Amino acid sequence: MLSPLDYFFGLFSLDIGIDLGTANTLVAVRGKGIVINEPSFVALERKTRRPIEVGSRAKQMWSKNPKDILIVRPLRDGVIAEFEVTEAMLNYLIHKAHEQSWVPIPRPRVVVGIPSGVTEVEKRAVYDAALSAGAREVYLIEEPVAAAIGAGLPVQETRGSMIIDIGGGTTEVAIFSLGGIVISRSIRVAGDEMDEDIVQYMRTKHNLMIGEPTAESLKIEIGSAYPLPQERIHTVKGRNLVTGLPSAVEVSSIEVREAIAGSVDIIIDTVKDALDDTPPELVGDLMESGICLAGGGGQLKGLAERITEEVNIRAWVAEDAMTCVARGAGRVLEDYANLRRLLVGLERGSTKHG
C-alpha cells in the first residue's frame, strides 16, 4: 500500500520515459507525449572534457569539429561507453524536459529503456547515470517491451504478439504472451552497422571516402531492403582515394541495397531463429496479428515487405516507429499498477531508489 508521501509524489511528480539510444535519445513526459528527440551526441572541450553542446548541435559538428573540440557518442551498441558523458547528456535532457512542465518538484521519476541482452554491470551503469542526472526514482525496462507497449501491442493478453525493434546499435526481437517475453533475441547489428557497410562499399566500389553522416543520409534517402517500385539515384560527395581530391559519384538505390544486404540478412536470420523456437500455438497467433517493426531502423524502405516474403507472416511498421520505446516507457508510469511487472530488476534489489 502506498504511503501518503508516495501518493503525493505519484500525483505531482514529473514522470519521464527515456529511450536512451545509440543514435537518438527520446524523452516522453506523462500527459505531454514526446517532448525531446535529440541525437545521442555530446561535444566536449578536449582538454577539460567539459560538455559544450548536447544533441542536434553536437551532431552538426560531427566530422567537422576543430582539434580542440571532441565529439563523443556516449552509447555504443545500446549500452553506456562513456559514463560521465552519458550522465551529462541525461542531466541536460531531464532538465530540458522539466523546463517544459508546470510541476514544481525538481526530481522526476524516470523509466529508461535498455537492450534485452545487457549485463548486470551495464544495467547498473544506466541506473546510476540516471540517478546522478537528477532522477528521484529510476526504473529500467527492456526496449522490446517498451516498444511493444508504445506500439499498442496486446502484450498482456493470451494471444501472441511480436516486435522487431531496430535502433542504431541493437536489434531486438521479442515474442510476447500473458504480459511476458516468451522468446527474445538481441543482436548488435542495426542502423550503425548499415552505415559502416555503406562507407566500406563506397571505398571498395567507387574509391570514395565518405563519413558516417553521409552514409546515414544515403541510407535514409535511398536505402532499401527490397526492390523499390522505382529505383532512385543519389549524388554522393567525398574524397577520391586515388587522387586525394574531392569527387562526386552517382549511386543507385540498388547499390545501397547491395551494400547493406549483409546486415539486413543477419536481422532476418535472427527473426527466423526466434520463430523457429516459438511454440506452434503462438506462431498461429502471429500469422493473424503480424510482426510489428519499430525503431528508426524499422523504417528502412522495403524491410516490412522483405520480412513478409522471408517468413510468410505479414510485417508492418508501427505508427511513429522511432518513438515507440520512449512512449512505452512513459506509459509504464501512467499505468504503474498494471505494468510494473514488466520492469527489469537489478541483482539484490529493486530498481527503485528509495
XYZ file of C-alpha atoms in Angstrom:
354
model
C 0.000 0.000 0.000
C 1.274 3.479 -0.896
C 2.339 5.785 1.923
C 0.875 9.325 1.953
C 4.259 10.659 0.777
C 4.432 8.197 -2.129
C 0.826 9.042 -3.034
C 1.653 12.771 -3.058
C 4.691 12.262 -5.274
C 2.664 9.989 -7.563
C 0.150 12.770 -8.105
C 2.540 15.642 -8.628
C 5.906 14.252 -9.695
C 7.187 14.564 -13.225
C 7.103 11.123 -14.858
C 9.561 10.667 -17.699
C 10.149 7.817 -20.136
C 13.552 7.776 -21.836
C 14.718 5.837 -24.873
C 18.459 6.011 -24.292
C 19.501 5.078 -27.811
C 22.819 4.745 -29.583
C 21.708 7.087 -32.370
C 18.954 9.172 -30.743
C 17.651 9.780 -27.238
C 13.949 10.493 -26.873
C 12.081 11.726 -23.817
C 8.349 11.316 -23.171
C 6.601 13.194 -20.353
C 3.360 11.976 -18.800
C 0.448 13.900 -20.259
C 2.543 15.541 -22.976
C 3.962 12.748 -25.099
C 7.359 13.096 -26.786
C 8.938 16.402 -25.779
C 12.578 15.771 -26.767
C 14.102 13.912 -29.696
C 17.836 14.580 -29.842
C 20.773 12.726 -31.409
C 22.927 10.973 -28.795
C 25.938 13.210 -29.327
C 27.915 15.391 -26.934
C 30.559 17.979 -27.861
C 33.353 18.309 -25.270
C 36.314 20.570 -24.723
C 39.194 18.214 -25.464
C 41.415 19.350 -22.558
C 38.850 19.667 -19.788
C 36.187 17.291 -21.201
C 33.586 19.887 -20.245
C 30.340 19.474 -22.250
C 29.817 22.321 -24.733
C 26.804 21.131 -26.729
C 24.382 18.215 -26.488
C 22.141 16.676 -29.121
C 21.484 18.219 -32.526
C 24.069 20.973 -32.247
C 26.737 18.456 -31.257
C 25.817 16.187 -34.174
C 26.128 19.098 -36.599
C 29.791 19.292 -35.556
C 30.325 15.562 -36.234
C 33.296 15.034 -38.574
C 33.644 18.823 -38.886
C 34.965 19.684 -35.419
C 38.218 21.594 -34.785
C 41.025 19.896 -32.853
C 40.125 21.465 -29.506
C 36.584 20.032 -29.603
C 35.847 16.323 -29.183
C 32.593 14.843 -30.471
C 31.504 11.834 -28.419
C 28.739 9.287 -28.890
C 28.436 8.142 -25.266
C 26.466 4.999 -26.095
C 27.687 2.179 -28.290
C 25.672 -0.903 -29.212
C 22.880 0.298 -26.955
C 24.977 0.480 -23.775
C 26.976 3.167 -21.998
C 30.519 3.544 -23.306
C 31.241 6.915 -21.636
C 29.607 7.081 -18.202
C 30.325 10.726 -17.326
C 29.325 11.940 -20.768
C 26.086 9.933 -20.612
C 25.370 11.428 -17.205
C 25.896 14.943 -18.610
C 23.602 14.196 -21.555
C 20.876 12.773 -19.302
C 21.187 15.729 -16.938
C 20.691 18.106 -19.871
C 17.683 16.184 -21.214
C 15.962 15.739 -17.838
C 16.320 19.430 -17.026
C 15.112 20.367 -20.509
C 12.042 18.164 -20.061
C 11.436 19.680 -16.614
C 11.514 23.202 -18.075
C 8.508 22.270 -20.235
C 6.434 21.160 -17.249
C 4.489 23.133 -14.648
C 5.458 20.558 -11.996
C 7.352 22.314 -9.149
C 9.099 19.145 -7.891
C 12.571 19.052 -9.465
C 13.382 15.342 -9.124
C 11.325 13.196 -11.534
C 10.536 9.517 -11.711
C 12.231 8.017 -14.755
C 11.820 4.816 -16.763
C 14.758 4.077 -19.078
C 14.719 1.575 -21.925
C 17.669 -0.849 -22.106
C 18.543 -3.616 -24.607
C 17.317 -7.038 -23.537
C 20.769 -8.623 -23.746
C 22.672 -6.305 -21.404
C 24.679 -7.468 -18.408
C 24.044 -6.556 -14.774
C 27.014 -4.170 -14.925
C 25.514 -2.406 -17.952
C 22.109 -2.181 -16.237
C 23.720 -0.657 -13.163
C 25.570 1.901 -15.310
C 22.300 3.144 -16.843
C 20.586 3.198 -13.448
C 23.414 5.102 -11.760
C 23.724 7.578 -14.640
C 20.013 8.447 -14.440
C 20.195 8.879 -10.646
C 23.283 11.066 -10.937
C 21.497 13.156 -13.562
C 18.801 14.123 -11.058
C 16.126 11.417 -11.077
C 14.308 10.686 -7.798
C 13.382 7.148 -8.804
C 14.786 5.102 -11.674
C 13.199 2.062 -13.280
C 14.555 0.007 -16.160
C 12.535 -1.662 -18.908
C 13.704 -3.837 -21.769
C 13.479 -1.974 -25.059
C 11.361 -4.556 -26.921
C 8.824 -4.499 -24.071
C 8.685 -0.696 -24.091
C 8.471 -0.652 -27.899
C 5.586 -3.142 -27.858
C 3.691 -1.062 -25.283
C 4.361 2.121 -27.262
C 3.187 0.458 -30.487
C -0.049 -0.630 -28.806
C 0.558 -4.385 -28.991
C -1.586 -6.527 -26.637
C 1.371 -7.774 -24.597
C -0.820 -8.578 -21.574
C -3.247 -10.791 -23.482
C -3.049 -14.537 -24.060
C -2.685 -14.199 -27.817
C 0.863 -13.802 -29.028
C 2.389 -10.661 -30.490
C 5.817 -9.952 -31.946
C 8.025 -6.904 -32.358
C 11.314 -6.176 -34.106
C 12.891 -3.020 -32.682
C 15.818 -1.846 -34.826
C 17.775 1.038 -33.326
C 21.194 2.467 -34.001
C 23.235 -0.090 -32.068
C 20.987 -3.088 -31.415
C 18.149 -5.049 -32.978
C 15.689 -6.537 -30.501
C 13.316 -9.337 -31.490
C 10.675 -10.429 -28.980
C 7.503 -12.501 -28.867
C 5.012 -11.785 -26.073
C 2.144 -13.523 -24.336
C 0.432 -13.015 -20.961
C 2.488 -9.936 -20.085
C 5.878 -11.563 -20.553
C 8.518 -12.302 -23.154
C 8.282 -15.894 -24.429
C 11.164 -15.690 -26.924
C 13.727 -12.902 -27.331
C 16.841 -12.239 -29.361
C 19.192 -9.261 -29.118
C 21.962 -8.633 -31.655
C 24.367 -5.746 -32.036
C 23.660 -5.304 -35.728
C 21.422 -2.363 -36.576
C 21.490 1.105 -38.153
C 25.116 1.917 -37.310
C 26.291 -1.347 -38.856
C 24.436 -0.483 -42.060
C 26.131 2.926 -42.140
C 29.530 1.250 -41.815
C 28.567 -1.161 -44.612
C 27.850 1.804 -46.895
C 31.143 3.518 -46.003
C 33.057 0.334 -46.840
C 31.101 -0.226 -50.060
C 31.870 3.285 -51.303
C 35.581 2.745 -50.592
C 35.692 -0.608 -52.359
C 33.347 0.020 -55.292
C 33.882 3.709 -56.026
C 37.243 4.524 -54.361
C 35.372 7.257 -52.491
C 35.958 8.096 -48.836
C 32.813 9.279 -47.087
C 31.965 9.773 -43.415
C 29.278 8.103 -41.334
C 26.958 11.165 -41.518
C 26.976 10.941 -45.326
C 26.406 7.179 -45.199
C 23.486 7.624 -42.806
C 21.929 10.248 -45.076
C 22.358 7.971 -48.108
C 20.685 5.086 -46.246
C 17.714 7.241 -45.273
C 17.341 8.787 -48.724
C 17.566 5.742 -50.999
C 18.417 2.723 -48.822
C 16.063 -0.258 -49.004
C 15.806 -3.935 -48.123
C 13.533 -4.839 -51.043
C 13.324 -3.673 -54.676
C 11.626 -0.292 -54.891
C 8.739 0.409 -57.297
C 11.044 2.971 -58.884
C 14.768 2.766 -58.154
C 16.462 6.051 -57.309
C 19.804 7.786 -57.878
C 21.653 9.969 -55.367
C 24.824 12.031 -55.780
C 27.427 11.320 -53.115
C 30.336 13.653 -52.400
C 33.598 12.665 -50.760
C 37.341 12.293 -51.288
C 38.735 10.194 -54.111
C 41.123 7.649 -52.616
C 43.239 7.513 -55.790
C 43.744 11.237 -56.471
C 43.129 12.543 -52.950
C 40.874 15.222 -54.455
C 37.168 15.987 -53.876
C 34.894 13.865 -56.029
C 31.205 13.136 -56.588
C 29.617 9.946 -57.871
C 26.064 8.895 -58.611
C 24.896 5.928 -56.536
C 21.703 3.961 -57.145
C 19.325 2.540 -54.577
C 20.234 -0.902 -55.973
C 23.854 -0.352 -54.912
C 22.877 0.819 -51.428
C 20.647 -2.249 -51.073
C 23.629 -4.394 -52.053
C 25.842 -2.571 -49.539
C 23.566 -3.193 -46.540
C 22.441 -6.685 -47.617
C 24.742 -8.432 -45.127
C 23.330 -6.590 -42.105
C 19.735 -6.991 -43.317
C 20.306 -10.736 -43.806
C 21.613 -11.071 -40.225
C 18.490 -9.334 -38.874
C 16.196 -11.574 -40.922
C 18.086 -14.699 -39.841
C 17.598 -13.594 -36.220
C 13.853 -13.250 -36.813
C 13.751 -16.742 -38.357
C 15.715 -18.139 -35.423
C 13.229 -16.633 -32.946
C 10.260 -18.019 -34.872
C 11.915 -21.435 -35.045
C 11.873 -21.602 -31.221
C 8.324 -20.249 -30.875
C 5.551 -22.624 -29.689
C 3.196 -23.562 -32.583
C 0.145 -22.009 -30.913
C 1.894 -18.634 -30.756
C 3.006 -18.930 -34.375
C -0.667 -19.316 -35.278
C -1.437 -16.097 -33.373
C 1.376 -14.266 -35.152
C 0.059 -15.320 -38.553
C -3.104 -13.416 -37.657
C -1.628 -10.389 -35.862
C 1.577 -9.989 -37.892
C 5.006 -8.701 -36.901
C 5.414 -5.084 -35.797
C 8.533 -3.126 -36.815
C 9.689 -0.313 -34.539
C 12.715 1.926 -34.113
C 14.440 4.160 -36.643
C 15.845 1.132 -38.491
C 12.379 -0.383 -38.727
C 11.509 2.413 -41.154
C 14.045 1.205 -43.753
C 12.238 1.161 -47.081
C 11.016 -2.273 -48.106
C 12.034 -4.010 -44.872
C 8.463 -4.953 -43.976
C 7.940 -6.411 -47.446
C 11.217 -8.322 -47.269
C 10.382 -9.856 -43.867
C 6.865 -10.740 -45.045
C 8.328 -12.594 -48.017
C 11.041 -14.350 -45.985
C 8.975 -15.610 -43.021
C 5.476 -15.840 -44.527
C 3.988 -13.609 -41.817
C 2.734 -10.106 -42.559
C 5.099 -7.433 -41.223
C 4.029 -3.848 -40.667
C 5.636 -0.647 -39.421
C 4.333 0.879 -36.186
C 2.874 4.355 -36.241
C 5.645 6.821 -35.373
C 8.046 3.874 -35.129
C 11.029 5.847 -33.834
C 9.233 6.986 -30.677
C 7.753 3.628 -29.605
C 10.305 2.870 -26.868
C 10.056 6.318 -25.250
C 6.251 6.333 -25.406
C 6.094 2.819 -23.981
C 8.475 3.692 -21.150
C 6.314 6.698 -20.309
C 3.131 4.626 -20.305
C 4.528 2.296 -17.646
C 4.397 5.048 -15.027
C 0.970 6.186 -16.238
C -0.386 2.664 -15.598
C 2.145 1.570 -12.991
C -0.214 -0.759 -11.092
C -0.810 -2.952 -14.156
C 2.543 -2.648 -15.932
C 5.069 -2.684 -13.069
C 5.770 -6.400 -13.523
C 7.274 -5.608 -16.938
C 10.092 -3.585 -15.339
C 13.578 -5.058 -15.010
C 15.136 -5.518 -11.585
C 18.791 -5.270 -10.632
C 20.534 -8.026 -8.735
C 19.872 -7.967 -4.991
C 17.116 -5.406 -5.036
C 14.694 -3.265 -6.922
C 15.441 -0.556 -9.460
C 13.541 1.902 -7.313
C 15.637 4.424 -5.465
C 14.091 4.932 -2.086
